[in-house]
């Protein structure tokens, strides 16, 4: 359960676990990896729940993707204003450019 909950906002946890099981360090996070994960989560949420619910989910969960990252607090502050998919994408892209 704990891995599953963490995986929502930090999908590379599986890469890290696999590395630990092999006794190897996980490779560094690739540039844009978090942005791609956030965009994919948004896309899947829209497809599954529709735009309105997906935006509500992103307001709640987008911060999970940025926990512990420089600039993450700024993004988490901006998520309250998400009312459309375009706003969510703009916020994600702005965060990625600012990192």
mmCIF file of C-alpha atoms in Angstrom:
data_model
loop_
_atom_site.group_PDB
_atom_site.id
_atom_site.type_symbol
_atom_site.label_atom_id
_atom_site.label_comp_id
_atom_site.label_asym_id
_atom_site.label_seq_id
_atom_site.Cartn_x
_atom_site.Cartn_y
_atom_site.Cartn_z
ATOM 1 C CA UNK A 1 0.000 0.000 0.000
ATOM 2 C CA UNK A 2 2.725 2.485 0.892
ATOM 3 C CA UNK A 3 4.634 1.916 -2.350
ATOM 4 C CA UNK A 4 1.412 2.274 -4.320
ATOM 5 C CA UNK A 5 0.517 5.590 -2.718
ATOM 6 C CA UNK A 6 4.028 6.944 -3.223
ATOM 7 C CA UNK A 7 4.047 5.786 -6.841
ATOM 8 C CA UNK A 8 1.211 8.152 -7.752
ATOM 9 C CA UNK A 9 3.408 11.194 -7.298
ATOM 10 C CA UNK A 10 6.794 9.558 -7.638
ATOM 11 C CA UNK A 11 6.610 6.818 -10.270
ATOM 12 C CA UNK A 12 10.381 6.401 -10.398
ATOM 13 C CA UNK A 13 10.157 4.676 -7.017
ATOM 14 C CA UNK A 14 9.981 1.413 -8.984
ATOM 15 C CA UNK A 15 13.314 2.195 -10.676
ATOM 16 C CA UNK A 16 14.841 2.917 -7.286
ATOM 17 C CA UNK A 17 13.462 -0.281 -5.747
ATOM 18 C CA UNK A 18 14.725 -2.363 -8.678
ATOM 19 C CA UNK A 19 18.174 -0.823 -8.281
ATOM 20 C CA UNK A 20 18.205 -1.534 -4.559
ATOM 21 C CA UNK A 21 17.228 -5.148 -5.171
ATOM 22 C CA UNK A 22 20.167 -5.467 -7.581
ATOM 23 C CA UNK A 23 22.448 -3.681 -5.126
ATOM 24 C CA UNK A 24 22.914 -0.758 -7.511
ATOM 25 C CA UNK A 25 22.073 2.911 -7.115
ATOM 26 C CA UNK A 26 19.199 4.176 -9.209
ATOM 27 C CA UNK A 27 20.234 6.304 -12.182
ATOM 28 C CA UNK A 28 19.698 10.042 -11.736
ATOM 29 C CA UNK A 29 16.317 11.410 -12.677
ATOM 30 C CA UNK A 30 16.215 12.356 -16.355
ATOM 31 C CA UNK A 31 15.449 15.936 -17.324
ATOM 32 C CA UNK A 32 11.722 16.338 -17.808
ATOM 33 C CA UNK A 33 10.869 13.017 -16.155
ATOM 34 C CA UNK A 34 8.565 14.592 -13.554
ATOM 35 C CA UNK A 35 6.934 16.831 -16.152
ATOM 36 C CA UNK A 36 6.182 13.828 -18.345
ATOM 37 C CA UNK A 37 4.760 11.932 -15.370
ATOM 38 C CA UNK A 38 2.526 14.870 -14.395
ATOM 39 C CA UNK A 39 1.311 15.312 -17.979
ATOM 40 C CA UNK A 40 0.607 11.594 -18.299
ATOM 41 C CA UNK A 41 -1.287 11.545 -15.002
ATOM 42 C CA UNK A 42 -3.370 14.496 -16.193
ATOM 43 C CA UNK A 43 -4.074 12.822 -19.542
ATOM 44 C CA UNK A 44 -5.121 9.547 -17.913
ATOM 45 C CA UNK A 45 -7.279 11.383 -15.376
ATOM 46 C CA UNK A 46 -9.101 13.299 -18.127
ATOM 47 C CA UNK A 47 -9.667 10.096 -20.112
ATOM 48 C CA UNK A 48 -10.923 8.220 -17.071
ATOM 49 C CA UNK A 49 -12.893 10.848 -15.138
ATOM 50 C CA UNK A 50 -13.534 13.782 -17.470
ATOM 51 C CA UNK A 51 -12.112 17.288 -17.373
ATOM 52 C CA UNK A 52 -13.846 18.647 -14.269
ATOM 53 C CA UNK A 53 -12.912 15.715 -12.029
ATOM 54 C CA UNK A 54 -9.413 15.510 -13.508
ATOM 55 C CA UNK A 55 -8.802 19.171 -12.640
ATOM 56 C CA UNK A 56 -10.034 18.557 -9.094
ATOM 57 C CA UNK A 57 -7.687 15.566 -8.829
ATOM 58 C CA UNK A 58 -4.787 17.635 -10.125
ATOM 59 C CA UNK A 59 -5.489 20.351 -7.549
ATOM 60 C CA UNK A 60 -5.184 17.686 -4.885
ATOM 61 C CA UNK A 61 -2.401 15.506 -6.284
ATOM 62 C CA UNK A 62 -0.096 17.651 -8.391
ATOM 63 C CA UNK A 63 1.854 18.600 -5.298
ATOM 64 C CA UNK A 64 2.727 14.940 -4.728
ATOM 65 C CA UNK A 65 4.907 15.053 -7.837
ATOM 66 C CA UNK A 66 6.947 17.999 -6.550
ATOM 67 C CA UNK A 67 7.398 17.138 -2.905
ATOM 68 C CA UNK A 68 10.978 17.826 -1.909
ATOM 69 C CA UNK A 69 11.910 19.545 -5.170
ATOM 70 C CA UNK A 70 13.226 23.082 -5.479
ATOM 71 C CA UNK A 71 10.382 25.267 -6.695
ATOM 72 C CA UNK A 72 7.784 22.695 -5.690
ATOM 73 C CA UNK A 73 6.158 25.028 -3.175
ATOM 74 C CA UNK A 74 5.476 27.566 -5.930
ATOM 75 C CA UNK A 75 3.742 24.925 -8.037
ATOM 76 C CA UNK A 76 1.760 23.668 -5.050
ATOM 77 C CA UNK A 77 0.624 27.237 -4.414
ATOM 78 C CA UNK A 78 -0.569 27.567 -7.994
ATOM 79 C CA UNK A 79 -2.585 24.354 -8.132
ATOM 80 C CA UNK A 80 -5.495 25.900 -6.241
ATOM 81 C CA UNK A 81 -6.312 27.941 -9.333
ATOM 82 C CA UNK A 82 -6.509 25.036 -11.777
ATOM 83 C CA UNK A 83 -9.901 25.073 -13.479
ATOM 84 C CA UNK A 84 -8.970 23.679 -16.901
ATOM 85 C CA UNK A 85 -6.620 21.186 -18.485
ATOM 86 C CA UNK A 86 -4.823 24.040 -20.249
ATOM 87 C CA UNK A 87 -4.161 25.757 -16.905
ATOM 88 C CA UNK A 88 -2.786 22.517 -15.471
ATOM 89 C CA UNK A 89 -0.505 22.014 -18.479
ATOM 90 C CA UNK A 90 0.716 25.612 -18.288
ATOM 91 C CA UNK A 91 1.492 25.224 -14.579
ATOM 92 C CA UNK A 92 3.376 21.966 -15.215
ATOM 93 C CA UNK A 93 5.377 23.464 -18.081
ATOM 94 C CA UNK A 94 6.203 26.606 -16.079
ATOM 95 C CA UNK A 95 7.410 24.455 -13.193
ATOM 96 C CA UNK A 96 9.582 22.362 -15.502
ATOM 97 C CA UNK A 97 11.144 25.450 -17.117
ATOM 98 C CA UNK A 98 11.840 26.987 -13.716
ATOM 99 C CA UNK A 99 13.608 23.962 -12.251
#
